[in-house]
XYZ file of C-alpha atoms in Angstrom:
786
model
C 91.451 35.115 65.276
C 94.670 36.857 66.159
C 94.811 39.966 64.014
C 97.430 42.600 63.300
C 95.901 45.919 62.200
C 98.192 47.908 59.928
C 97.095 51.435 59.039
C 95.898 54.757 60.354
C 93.063 57.331 60.538
C 89.593 57.313 62.050
C 88.617 54.650 59.541
C 91.369 52.378 60.856
C 90.290 53.126 64.418
C 86.673 52.151 63.667
C 87.688 48.901 61.968
C 89.966 48.066 64.904
C 87.197 48.740 67.450
C 84.601 46.688 65.570
C 86.969 43.736 65.192
C 87.502 43.705 68.957
C 83.737 43.899 69.500
C 83.391 40.849 67.236
C 85.596 38.924 69.671
C 88.822 38.900 67.652
C 92.125 39.415 69.439
C 94.072 42.338 68.021
C 97.608 41.356 68.923
C 99.241 44.511 67.605
C 98.637 47.772 65.809
C 101.128 49.206 63.323
C 100.544 52.856 62.538
C 102.371 56.011 61.472
C 104.680 57.953 63.809
C 103.281 60.904 65.768
C 103.130 64.135 63.839
C 103.743 67.425 65.665
C 103.218 65.638 68.940
C 99.873 64.135 67.899
C 99.228 60.426 67.790
C 97.124 58.921 65.008
C 93.575 58.038 66.197
C 94.125 54.323 65.574
C 97.298 54.202 67.651
C 95.773 56.406 70.340
C 92.784 54.083 70.768
C 94.914 50.939 70.800
C 97.233 52.402 73.447
C 94.240 53.165 75.663
C 93.122 49.547 75.260
C 96.576 48.226 76.221
C 97.225 46.762 72.772
C 100.873 46.864 71.597
C 101.378 49.774 69.205
C 104.283 50.105 66.785
C 105.101 53.306 64.943
C 107.817 52.411 62.455
C 108.926 55.405 60.354
C 109.919 52.865 57.687
C 109.740 49.119 57.099
C 112.617 48.781 54.633
C 116.054 50.253 53.959
C 117.803 50.083 50.611
C 115.139 47.729 49.280
C 115.525 45.252 52.145
C 113.082 44.689 54.976
C 114.445 45.717 58.364
C 115.156 42.610 60.496
C 114.127 44.387 63.713
C 110.742 45.211 62.213
C 110.165 41.618 61.084
C 111.180 40.264 64.496
C 108.764 42.520 66.375
C 105.984 41.643 63.989
C 106.572 37.884 64.094
C 106.638 37.891 67.896
C 102.921 38.764 67.887
C 101.796 35.522 66.196
C 99.180 37.211 63.993
C 96.991 34.925 61.885
C 95.692 37.711 59.627
C 96.803 41.215 58.643
C 93.998 43.757 58.224
C 94.929 46.936 56.336
C 91.929 49.319 56.526
C 93.836 52.382 55.322
C 97.588 52.432 55.073
C 99.848 55.064 53.510
C 103.064 53.117 54.133
C 104.540 50.527 51.793
C 104.416 47.187 53.634
C 106.996 44.559 52.517
C 105.877 41.146 51.256
C 107.720 39.514 54.172
C 105.006 41.008 56.374
C 102.112 40.710 53.896
C 102.585 36.982 53.396
C 103.603 36.053 56.948
C 100.219 35.239 58.601
C 98.433 31.945 58.058
C 95.508 33.725 56.360
C 97.606 36.365 54.610
C 96.549 40.029 54.393
C 93.410 41.852 53.295
C 93.256 45.479 52.134
C 90.440 48.016 51.801
C 90.388 49.977 48.530
C 87.864 52.778 47.832
C 86.870 51.826 44.284
C 85.333 48.935 42.392
C 88.481 47.129 41.298
C 89.919 46.633 38.752
C 88.767 50.183 37.975
C 90.800 53.029 39.514
C 93.779 51.218 40.947
C 96.117 53.568 42.757
C 96.143 55.845 45.782
C 93.694 58.474 44.450
C 90.862 56.096 43.618
C 88.031 58.197 45.089
C 89.237 61.275 43.212
C 89.321 59.474 39.876
C 85.907 57.879 40.415
C 84.482 61.403 40.486
C 86.784 62.906 37.854
C 85.671 60.269 35.340
C 82.034 60.938 36.182
C 81.335 57.336 37.168
C 77.678 56.710 37.944
C 78.547 53.832 40.283
C 81.212 53.784 42.975
C 82.016 51.678 45.970
C 84.826 49.776 47.638
C 86.732 46.525 47.325
C 88.330 44.328 49.954
C 90.997 42.204 48.322
C 93.785 39.775 49.179
C 97.118 41.579 49.133
C 99.783 40.434 46.673
C 102.990 41.931 45.302
C 101.143 43.970 42.658
C 99.545 47.407 42.931
C 95.936 46.748 43.940
C 95.880 43.614 41.787
C 95.152 40.918 44.388
C 92.222 38.512 44.321
C 88.830 39.957 45.224
C 87.189 39.010 48.505
C 84.236 41.426 48.763
C 82.797 44.417 46.908
C 79.941 46.822 47.612
C 78.686 49.535 45.293
C 76.671 52.736 45.597
C 75.209 55.403 43.357
C 77.349 58.492 42.744
C 75.224 61.598 43.195
C 75.665 64.509 40.744
C 77.249 66.808 43.346
C 79.145 64.214 45.381
C 82.647 65.209 46.458
C 85.393 63.054 47.921
C 84.159 64.077 51.367
C 80.441 63.447 50.824
C 81.005 60.095 49.104
C 83.403 59.009 51.841
C 81.115 60.125 54.684
C 77.903 58.791 53.142
C 79.087 55.353 52.000
C 82.775 54.540 51.838
C 83.431 55.131 55.544
C 80.370 53.602 57.266
C 79.832 50.757 54.807
C 83.582 50.219 54.476
C 83.911 49.581 58.207
C 81.068 47.050 58.025
C 82.645 45.505 54.935
C 86.026 44.987 56.629
C 84.353 43.323 59.607
C 82.278 41.143 57.274
C 85.394 40.128 55.339
C 87.190 39.043 58.531
C 84.095 37.100 59.586
C 84.087 35.239 56.248
C 87.763 34.387 56.686
C 87.176 33.128 60.233
C 84.318 30.947 58.983
C 86.378 29.602 56.079
C 83.954 31.117 53.545
C 86.046 33.942 52.110
C 86.321 33.781 48.294
C 89.430 34.506 46.223
C 88.271 35.775 42.849
C 90.988 36.774 40.368
C 90.663 40.388 39.228
C 89.673 40.729 35.575
C 91.982 42.835 33.451
C 89.092 43.921 31.270
C 88.202 47.475 32.319
C 91.234 47.816 34.571
C 92.604 51.352 35.009
C 95.418 52.870 36.985
C 95.698 56.566 37.744
C 98.469 58.314 39.606
C 98.258 60.277 42.824
C 96.554 63.632 42.394
C 98.904 66.469 43.301
C 98.514 70.231 43.211
C 100.641 70.641 40.108
C 98.476 68.154 38.186
C 95.127 69.547 39.356
C 95.027 72.580 37.031
C 91.672 72.932 35.255
C 91.483 72.333 31.510
C 88.825 74.739 30.265
C 88.506 73.177 26.805
C 85.900 70.626 27.866
C 82.168 70.522 28.687
C 80.793 71.983 31.908
C 80.074 68.531 33.327
C 83.707 67.473 32.859
C 84.921 70.668 34.561
C 82.486 70.056 37.425
C 83.741 66.484 37.780
C 87.354 67.704 37.847
C 86.589 70.246 40.558
C 84.620 67.873 42.776
C 87.119 65.068 42.194
C 89.885 67.330 43.515
C 87.734 68.910 46.238
C 89.687 69.743 49.411
C 92.859 67.842 48.408
C 94.671 68.802 46.294
C 92.103 71.325 44.972
C 91.342 72.128 41.330
C 92.893 75.457 40.408
C 93.308 78.029 37.675
C 94.968 81.392 37.113
C 92.497 84.278 37.316
C 92.372 87.760 38.755
C 96.166 87.924 38.919
C 96.532 84.961 41.262
C 96.090 81.205 41.595
C 92.490 80.392 42.577
C 91.366 77.004 43.868
C 87.703 76.053 43.476
C 85.553 74.036 45.879
C 81.909 73.034 46.281
C 80.872 72.808 42.653
C 77.395 71.998 41.349
C 75.651 71.610 38.008
C 72.352 72.545 39.639
C 72.004 76.047 38.229
C 68.217 76.061 37.768
C 66.869 79.558 38.224
C 70.331 81.161 38.136
C 71.129 83.940 35.702
C 74.758 84.822 34.844
C 74.286 88.366 36.095
C 77.090 89.934 38.108
C 80.712 90.987 37.758
C 82.845 89.213 35.146
C 85.991 87.338 36.174
C 88.206 86.782 33.099
C 89.831 83.324 33.121
C 92.656 82.596 30.646
C 91.764 79.644 28.440
C 88.078 79.634 29.319
C 85.480 80.005 26.584
C 83.706 82.748 28.559
C 84.624 84.742 31.649
C 83.299 83.550 34.984
C 80.542 85.609 36.592
C 80.552 86.405 40.308
C 76.901 86.388 41.412
C 75.091 86.418 44.732
C 74.875 82.621 44.525
C 78.576 82.081 43.806
C 80.909 81.951 40.799
C 79.278 80.818 37.563
C 81.694 79.085 35.175
C 81.182 77.887 31.601
C 82.334 74.827 29.677
C 83.106 74.759 25.982
C 79.488 73.656 25.474
C 78.299 76.978 27.027
C 76.599 75.119 29.868
C 76.968 76.591 33.350
C 78.300 75.243 36.622
C 78.378 77.020 39.967
C 81.303 77.154 42.404
C 80.416 78.234 45.931
C 83.850 78.551 47.582
C 87.192 79.888 46.376
C 90.593 79.611 48.031
C 92.856 82.561 47.348
C 96.583 82.295 46.760
C 97.299 83.368 50.351
C 95.358 80.348 51.618
C 92.190 82.162 52.686
C 88.934 80.440 51.788
C 86.031 82.771 50.950
C 82.510 82.413 49.586
C 82.796 82.738 45.821
C 80.062 85.379 45.913
C 82.434 87.591 47.955
C 85.328 87.445 45.496
C 85.215 91.127 44.570
C 84.423 92.291 48.096
C 87.067 93.589 50.464
C 87.906 91.813 53.681
C 85.348 92.270 56.447
C 86.954 94.415 59.111
C 83.924 94.655 61.406
C 84.719 92.334 64.298
C 81.842 91.382 66.561
C 81.935 92.382 70.206
C 81.291 89.222 72.215
C 78.860 89.008 75.118
C 79.857 87.425 78.456
C 78.200 84.162 77.435
C 79.946 84.194 74.055
C 83.308 84.815 75.733
C 82.756 81.701 77.842
C 81.992 79.730 74.668
C 85.117 81.131 72.996
C 87.299 79.915 75.870
C 85.711 76.462 75.686
C 86.467 76.348 71.949
C 90.032 77.522 72.672
C 90.352 74.472 74.910
C 89.284 72.238 72.012
C 91.965 73.816 69.793
C 94.585 73.154 72.501
C 93.577 69.489 72.726
C 93.767 69.074 68.956
C 97.030 71.069 68.619
C 99.219 69.791 71.509
C 102.401 71.243 70.034
C 101.022 74.792 70.387
C 101.716 76.302 73.813
C 99.098 79.050 73.552
C 96.195 79.361 71.127
C 95.991 83.029 70.165
C 93.655 84.817 67.772
C 96.341 84.604 65.074
C 96.929 80.850 65.536
C 96.290 79.103 62.217
C 94.653 75.697 62.548
C 96.422 74.079 59.609
C 99.781 75.816 59.928
C 99.844 74.510 63.510
C 99.838 70.932 62.246
C 96.148 70.068 61.894
C 95.144 67.542 59.254
C 91.799 66.725 57.653
C 90.968 64.258 60.413
C 91.386 67.098 62.922
C 88.794 69.139 61.033
C 86.221 66.430 61.701
C 87.210 66.297 65.357
C 86.995 70.086 65.749
C 83.573 70.236 64.112
C 82.218 67.483 66.359
C 83.696 69.009 69.521
C 82.230 72.429 68.696
C 78.823 70.863 67.983
C 78.913 69.307 71.458
C 79.960 72.582 73.059
C 77.325 74.600 71.182
C 74.347 72.281 71.578
C 74.234 70.833 68.079
C 75.023 74.028 66.146
C 74.971 73.505 62.376
C 78.672 73.503 61.493
C 80.319 72.033 58.409
C 83.892 70.998 57.644
C 83.963 73.808 55.089
C 83.526 76.339 57.879
C 86.930 75.393 59.302
C 88.563 75.861 55.918
C 86.794 79.232 55.581
C 88.119 80.534 58.908
C 91.504 78.970 59.618
C 92.729 81.284 62.398
C 91.253 81.045 65.880
C 90.047 84.649 65.856
C 88.290 84.251 62.509
C 86.825 80.914 63.597
C 85.319 82.438 66.748
C 83.838 85.310 64.720
C 82.281 82.813 62.301
C 81.009 80.698 65.194
C 79.411 83.620 67.014
C 77.706 84.803 63.810
C 76.227 81.339 63.406
C 75.126 81.245 67.039
C 73.445 84.631 66.602
C 71.836 83.519 63.373
C 73.382 86.322 61.330
C 76.346 84.573 59.722
C 77.493 85.822 56.338
C 75.644 83.145 54.388
C 72.369 84.706 55.513
C 73.218 88.199 54.303
C 71.337 89.675 51.396
C 71.718 92.978 49.567
C 68.370 94.812 49.718
C 67.437 97.897 47.711
C 65.051 99.605 50.131
C 62.450 102.267 49.501
C 62.537 104.528 52.558
C 59.619 106.642 53.792
C 59.145 108.607 57.008
C 55.624 107.634 58.093
C 53.835 107.272 61.453
C 56.917 108.529 63.355
C 58.896 105.660 61.802
C 61.385 105.371 58.981
C 59.991 102.561 56.874
C 62.544 100.526 54.912
C 60.603 98.521 52.353
C 61.971 95.985 49.849
C 60.296 96.329 46.456
C 61.840 93.578 44.292
C 60.936 89.939 43.744
C 62.229 87.543 46.404
C 63.658 84.382 44.816
C 66.097 81.886 46.317
C 66.898 84.075 49.308
C 67.685 87.187 47.241
C 65.791 90.295 46.199
C 66.011 90.542 42.408
C 64.505 92.504 39.546
C 61.840 90.902 37.406
C 62.645 89.650 33.933
C 63.184 92.660 31.708
C 63.270 94.907 34.807
C 59.480 95.259 34.541
C 57.794 97.221 37.342
C 54.445 98.734 38.288
C 53.215 101.394 40.720
C 51.734 100.446 44.065
C 49.322 103.146 45.248
C 48.522 104.598 48.658
C 44.694 104.379 48.737
C 44.461 107.203 51.285
C 45.544 109.923 48.856
C 46.160 108.136 45.551
C 49.914 108.820 45.621
C 52.509 106.380 44.342
C 54.339 104.622 47.180
C 57.022 103.073 44.998
C 57.767 100.996 41.919
C 57.436 97.250 42.560
C 58.959 94.516 40.403
C 56.336 92.859 38.217
C 56.956 89.108 37.974
C 56.931 87.385 34.563
C 56.465 83.723 33.651
C 60.237 83.171 33.631
C 60.403 84.560 37.172
C 57.810 82.020 38.304
C 59.957 79.243 36.816
C 63.017 80.527 38.683
C 61.133 80.747 41.963
C 59.674 77.256 41.609
C 63.131 75.882 40.749
C 64.564 77.555 43.859
C 61.765 76.177 46.035
C 62.150 72.691 44.568
C 65.919 72.714 45.115
C 65.448 73.921 48.700
C 62.959 71.109 49.298
C 64.951 68.307 47.689
C 68.562 69.299 48.364
C 68.587 72.111 50.896
C 68.948 72.348 54.655
C 65.173 72.654 55.147
C 64.629 68.949 54.475
C 67.615 67.869 56.557
C 66.998 69.653 59.843
C 64.783 68.062 62.472
C 61.131 69.035 62.829
C 61.961 70.605 66.188
C 64.669 72.765 64.617
C 62.170 73.774 61.948
C 59.808 74.838 64.710
C 62.557 76.888 66.349
C 63.059 78.798 63.099
C 59.337 79.570 62.884
C 59.309 80.714 66.520
C 62.257 82.981 65.705
C 60.368 84.364 62.695
C 57.360 85.104 64.918
C 59.634 86.933 67.369
C 61.041 89.080 64.566
C 57.552 89.856 63.303
C 56.657 90.986 66.812
C 59.755 93.160 67.004
C 58.743 94.782 63.698
C 54.983 94.846 64.327
C 54.664 98.650 64.265
C 56.527 98.766 60.954
C 54.420 95.963 59.464
C 51.164 97.560 60.634
C 52.236 100.905 59.181
C 52.973 99.291 55.817
C 49.511 97.635 55.902
C 47.992 101.071 56.515
C 50.069 102.671 53.774
C 49.637 99.992 51.099
C 46.222 98.490 51.939
C 44.477 101.337 53.741
C 44.093 99.218 56.892
C 43.314 101.217 60.026
C 46.594 101.198 61.937
C 45.204 100.186 65.322
C 43.258 97.315 63.746
C 46.264 96.282 61.664
C 48.418 96.203 64.788
C 45.966 93.905 66.582
C 44.552 91.820 63.751
C 46.508 91.987 60.494
C 49.877 91.722 62.258
C 48.945 90.439 65.714
C 47.073 87.410 64.411
C 49.875 86.739 61.910
C 52.365 86.513 64.771
C 50.025 84.210 66.705
C 49.579 82.030 63.619
C 53.305 81.446 63.192
C 53.698 80.674 66.896
C 50.821 78.217 66.734
C 52.171 76.336 63.737
C 55.740 76.433 65.091
C 54.442 74.264 67.905
C 52.975 71.807 65.408
C 56.260 71.085 63.628
C 57.345 68.154 65.818
C 53.821 66.859 66.390
C 52.936 65.874 62.826
C 52.925 62.102 62.880
C 51.192 59.073 61.464
C 49.314 56.237 63.127
C 49.639 52.532 63.722
C 46.415 50.811 62.740
C 45.227 47.402 63.962
C 43.988 45.084 61.206
C 41.889 41.976 61.604
C 41.822 40.277 58.215
C 45.124 38.789 57.015
C 47.233 37.108 59.727
C 45.573 38.780 62.752
C 47.972 40.258 65.336
C 50.974 39.660 63.079
C 50.732 42.353 60.446
C 51.483 45.983 61.144
C 49.851 48.835 59.259
C 51.132 52.338 59.714
C 50.805 55.737 58.136
C 53.467 58.390 57.805
C 52.797 62.045 57.050
C 55.328 63.658 54.733
C 55.619 67.114 53.125
C 54.471 67.212 49.524
C 56.980 69.701 48.104
C 56.508 73.094 46.487
C 53.250 74.878 47.374
C 51.920 77.826 45.396
C 50.066 80.392 47.511
C 47.831 83.041 45.960
C 46.573 85.534 48.542
C 43.936 88.295 48.420
C 44.250 91.986 49.172
C 41.967 92.397 52.198
C 44.390 91.016 54.826
C 47.734 90.929 52.996
C 49.939 89.712 55.859
C 47.393 87.650 57.768
C 46.242 85.640 54.745
C 49.887 85.049 53.843
C 50.536 83.813 57.386
C 47.518 81.506 57.551
C 48.563 79.671 54.408
C 52.344 79.885 54.652
C 52.806 78.910 58.307
C 50.941 75.640 57.852
C 52.926 74.747 54.730
C 56.249 75.479 56.403
C 55.365 73.613 59.602
C 54.811 70.492 57.514
C 58.211 70.886 55.847
C 57.105 72.233 52.465
C 58.557 75.150 50.514
C 56.434 77.954 49.066
C 56.079 80.378 46.189
C 53.766 83.201 47.259
C 51.895 85.558 44.953
C 50.619 88.478 47.010
C 47.772 90.555 45.607
C 49.154 92.903 42.983
C 47.690 95.938 44.768
C 49.150 95.067 48.226
C 52.631 93.551 47.841
C 54.693 95.477 50.406
C 54.062 93.630 53.680
C 54.790 90.340 51.901
C 58.158 91.681 50.754
C 58.952 93.012 54.246
C 58.018 89.574 55.561
C 60.554 88.096 53.108
C 63.276 90.243 54.647
C 62.371 88.978 58.135
C 62.616 85.345 56.970
C 66.248 85.990 56.091
C 66.919 87.452 59.523
C 65.209 84.454 61.110
C 67.568 82.086 59.300
C 64.957 80.412 57.089
C 67.113 78.664 54.439
C 67.306 80.183 50.978
C 64.640 79.068 48.539
C 62.170 77.915 51.192
C 60.100 81.102 50.773
C 59.786 82.957 47.458
C 57.548 85.961 46.810
C 56.377 87.181 43.404
C 54.289 90.363 43.112
C 52.427 90.291 39.835
C 49.151 89.686 38.041
C 46.970 86.695 38.781
C 46.447 85.945 35.097
C 50.210 85.592 34.611
C 51.818 84.539 37.908
C 48.832 82.745 39.422
C 48.139 80.941 36.168
C 51.738 79.770 35.771
C 51.773 78.470 39.350
C 48.576 76.532 38.644
C 50.050 75.082 35.456
C 53.588 74.401 36.709
C 54.425 70.664 36.868
C 56.762 71.073 39.860
C 54.173 72.788 42.060
C 52.392 70.128 44.117
C 49.674 72.202 45.753
C 47.858 75.518 45.266
C 46.201 77.495 48.039
C 43.912 80.292 46.807
C 41.567 82.828 48.371
C 39.434 84.846 45.967
C 36.427 84.726 43.723
C 34.459 81.592 42.871
C 34.980 82.196 39.151
C 38.775 82.291 39.460
C 38.694 79.368 41.895
C 36.967 77.196 39.291
C 39.600 78.116 36.726
C 42.438 77.291 39.150
C 40.909 73.927 39.997
C 40.692 73.071 36.308
C 44.309 74.116 35.633
C 45.569 72.122 38.611
C 43.724 69.027 37.417
C 44.950 69.274 33.844
C 48.603 70.020 34.710
C 49.585 67.401 37.305
C 46.507 66.791 39.485
C 47.727 69.180 42.168
C 46.174 69.299 45.578
C 44.003 72.409 45.864
C 42.691 74.434 48.808
C 40.143 77.088 47.852
C 38.477 79.767 49.981
C 36.005 81.360 47.598
C 33.394 84.098 47.581
C 30.283 84.091 49.768
C 27.358 86.245 50.757
C 26.942 85.719 54.493
C 23.448 86.597 55.876
C 22.648 88.162 59.248
C 19.018 87.680 60.396
C 17.561 90.119 62.964
C 14.195 89.411 64.590
C 11.823 91.769 66.356
C 12.469 90.331 69.836
C 16.191 91.169 69.716
C 18.119 93.636 71.859
C 18.007 96.348 69.229
C 21.081 98.287 70.396
C 23.120 95.104 70.472
C 21.766 94.048 67.075
C 22.806 97.402 65.589
C 26.307 97.031 67.037
C 26.630 93.479 65.738
C 25.217 94.416 62.368
C 27.618 97.318 61.922
C 30.656 95.317 63.009
C 29.605 92.523 60.652
C 29.381 94.951 57.743
C 32.073 97.545 58.432
C 34.841 95.539 60.151
C 38.090 96.157 58.242
C 36.188 98.579 55.940
C 33.868 95.737 54.932
C 36.841 93.997 53.266
C 36.270 90.811 55.184
C 35.741 87.246 53.984
C 32.896 86.729 56.441
C 31.362 90.197 56.190
C 27.571 90.220 56.452
C 26.787 90.841 52.816
C 23.038 90.573 53.486
C 20.994 91.774 56.475
C 17.452 90.396 56.911
C 15.490 92.545 59.368
C 11.929 91.717 60.490
C 9.423 94.232 59.039
C 8.146 95.497 62.374
C 11.571 96.887 63.412
C 12.979 97.661 59.964
C 12.632 101.445 60.000
C 13.803 101.780 63.587
C 16.826 99.578 62.864
C 17.776 101.581 59.762
C 17.440 104.870 61.660
C 19.777 103.703 64.428
C 22.300 102.377 61.885
C 22.361 105.745 60.085
C 22.869 107.537 63.386
C 25.814 105.307 64.226
C 27.320 105.549 60.719
C 27.317 109.346 60.927
C 29.456 109.053 64.082
C 32.127 107.028 62.249
C 35.342 108.824 61.377
C 36.352 107.973 57.818
C 39.821 109.029 56.709
C 43.549 108.573 57.261
C 44.145 105.034 58.560
C 47.179 106.246 60.543
C 45.006 108.691 62.513
C 44.328 106.959 65.855
C 40.738 108.298 65.837
C 39.876 106.831 62.413
C 37.411 103.938 62.471
C 37.091 103.428 58.697
C 40.038 103.856 56.334
C 40.020 104.104 52.549
C 38.840 101.198 50.454
C 41.758 99.021 49.438
C 42.103 100.235 45.861
C 40.351 102.346 43.218
C 38.713 99.461 41.338
C 37.125 98.160 44.541
C 35.839 101.611 45.510
C 34.376 102.069 42.032
C 32.554 98.742 42.328
C 31.004 99.731 45.671
C 29.770 103.052 44.267
C 28.342 101.210 41.242
C 26.422 98.834 43.520
C 24.895 101.807 45.351
C 23.837 103.344 42.054
C 22.414 100.032 40.830
C 20.427 99.640 44.046
C 18.810 103.042 43.596
C 18.074 102.261 39.942
C 16.388 99.014 40.995
C 14.119 100.783 43.530
C 16.090 100.918 46.783
C 16.052 104.032 48.973
C 19.452 105.602 49.663
C 19.416 107.012 53.187
C 23.138 107.643 53.734
C 26.340 107.781 51.667
C 26.448 106.298 48.215
C 29.470 108.232 46.983
C 33.159 108.678 47.712
C 33.945 110.951 50.653
C 36.464 113.767 50.016
C 40.035 112.708 50.681
C 43.316 114.555 51.116
C 44.693 116.322 48.066
C 47.259 114.159 46.278
C 50.749 115.637 46.748
C 52.670 116.762 43.683
């Protein structure tokens, strides 16, 4: 068919291109005049293809169609007009001219939401179903007969942009092509629009987009997302007009704790938190706004509302300067009316439109090897200088979104200044426990208090699980490729290596681990574990399986391995960081999110690890860490319906209880590493010196706090006394003391209760007839400082 395409935008360009691919002859394209020297994408593409392009500033004058316009149109001999997206008013003399008439794309399910702001009103009204209509044009306002409709589900946090990008654009292009195909085949229906349920809403403008606070939170959320980007829902607050973007009702785990922002007319003041701006409806329910545009046009994260402007400009490396110049070239291509792009050049004030935002984002992604960049980033940094700063921060992995305020405990130890977080880690932020509850973590070397650590409560577990679930279901973690996930884990391993001396020192301070052993084993093996599992990320795959029964050689059976969701990890105190790494790295490699409960007596390396995950760019909520008691935190994780798996290392008795709780709650998957009593058998024909060495290392490695420690030694009678004598000789050579002393071979037992148990076992052995030949009591230790 001979087709005239009347419209504009990338959507119009895609429809035009697909119609040509279908074999139709596009005899002419009618689009809008160039703006600031820039041609519309539809017209630009058609000109490249050699198709006649017309850019009439108007089609009528004083209510009458312009004869020159009609003449140029009629000369093309079009059989059908296709209007994919058109902002101009096209006269009926053109609409009705072709043999097949004209068809128009409309982004709603007509007759609902007639008018130019249909997508906005679909969201503002909170419709659960949306979609588009292709209809036959008539002289009414979106009232023509229906040709084709397709619908989709409206997601709770959809905006105009997300709905358009996810469904209305891609499916709309296909729908337009399908409609033309039906017309060409003589199968296109003409179904009169019902008037039942018909609505018409006017164009949304800035002056009509003011927020009415006397309505429920859901209605306010719908108003904000329905006006997202253009024109923008706004209110008066803080002495200026504020426009809100990126709203969500998903506030699970959020507490309205922060600085109040009074809003005239609102039931309660807004609260600026680390997550964004919490707002309230007249039903006292919360919604969260993540971005705010100030009256001067600057877009900022809502969480930064009360913060001053960041004046610390990054100094760019040679490589980054090359990237900046390449990006400057992209700005010049998009803004042809600008002679020179300077740091102060404003993208939008230089004539850029929303379609140019998409183009800029895609060009920068190509230049920066697939860097994660969103349209919102352009609105957040509208000048070239600010945009380059934002871009470089993202490339370095330290952009503002990854920043977190940390209340460190600082200690000068081992020729280092340790900076140790001591709060719970939930949703990418260090926070106090419910009720600000804390407990003391003790240095086992001298019994001194290292610091106060937040003590997690049941409500904190619920917040952490909610954060992990949201990160799994809605966050970036589930959207990035497996290879990108692996890159993040490699980066985390690199950071752990950079901080290995600090981590090993914290293990020595908090767990009594001998520093040199901690450096090699506790920390060294943790780094190796994350590197190992980082390599697994893009190698987790299913199988195709041949079957021989039903329809041989025709059926296909395949398996697909998928992450299960939120994993609860309960780790012991003997290897605080290494046990965390063994369990966590595997979960993360598979794409899961985790809530970790470190042992109550050794929480500090886990919390330092949490800080490093932020620096590595692990998305918020993927890793959550809750110091606290097993009976409270561990039990709640086992019982929680949103936790899909528990990994536990500890006693057999507790393991049985966890397995029962997991079965009763939601039949969780369970991995248990429970107690044992490993035997070492030594016969008379052994190399006695080697046997003594092996026996001692099996018993005393890591102070005997080892899952596979030789809890029982069976020595043949004929060499028993000689073996014991040599062991005592070697034990007396051991240096027991400060784990940070490089000569120490045996540090303090992990905590007082464990030491007391060991002494009790010695006493019980003597009482039951054993002969004590060495030790049996606590060695003197340094005097506890005042």
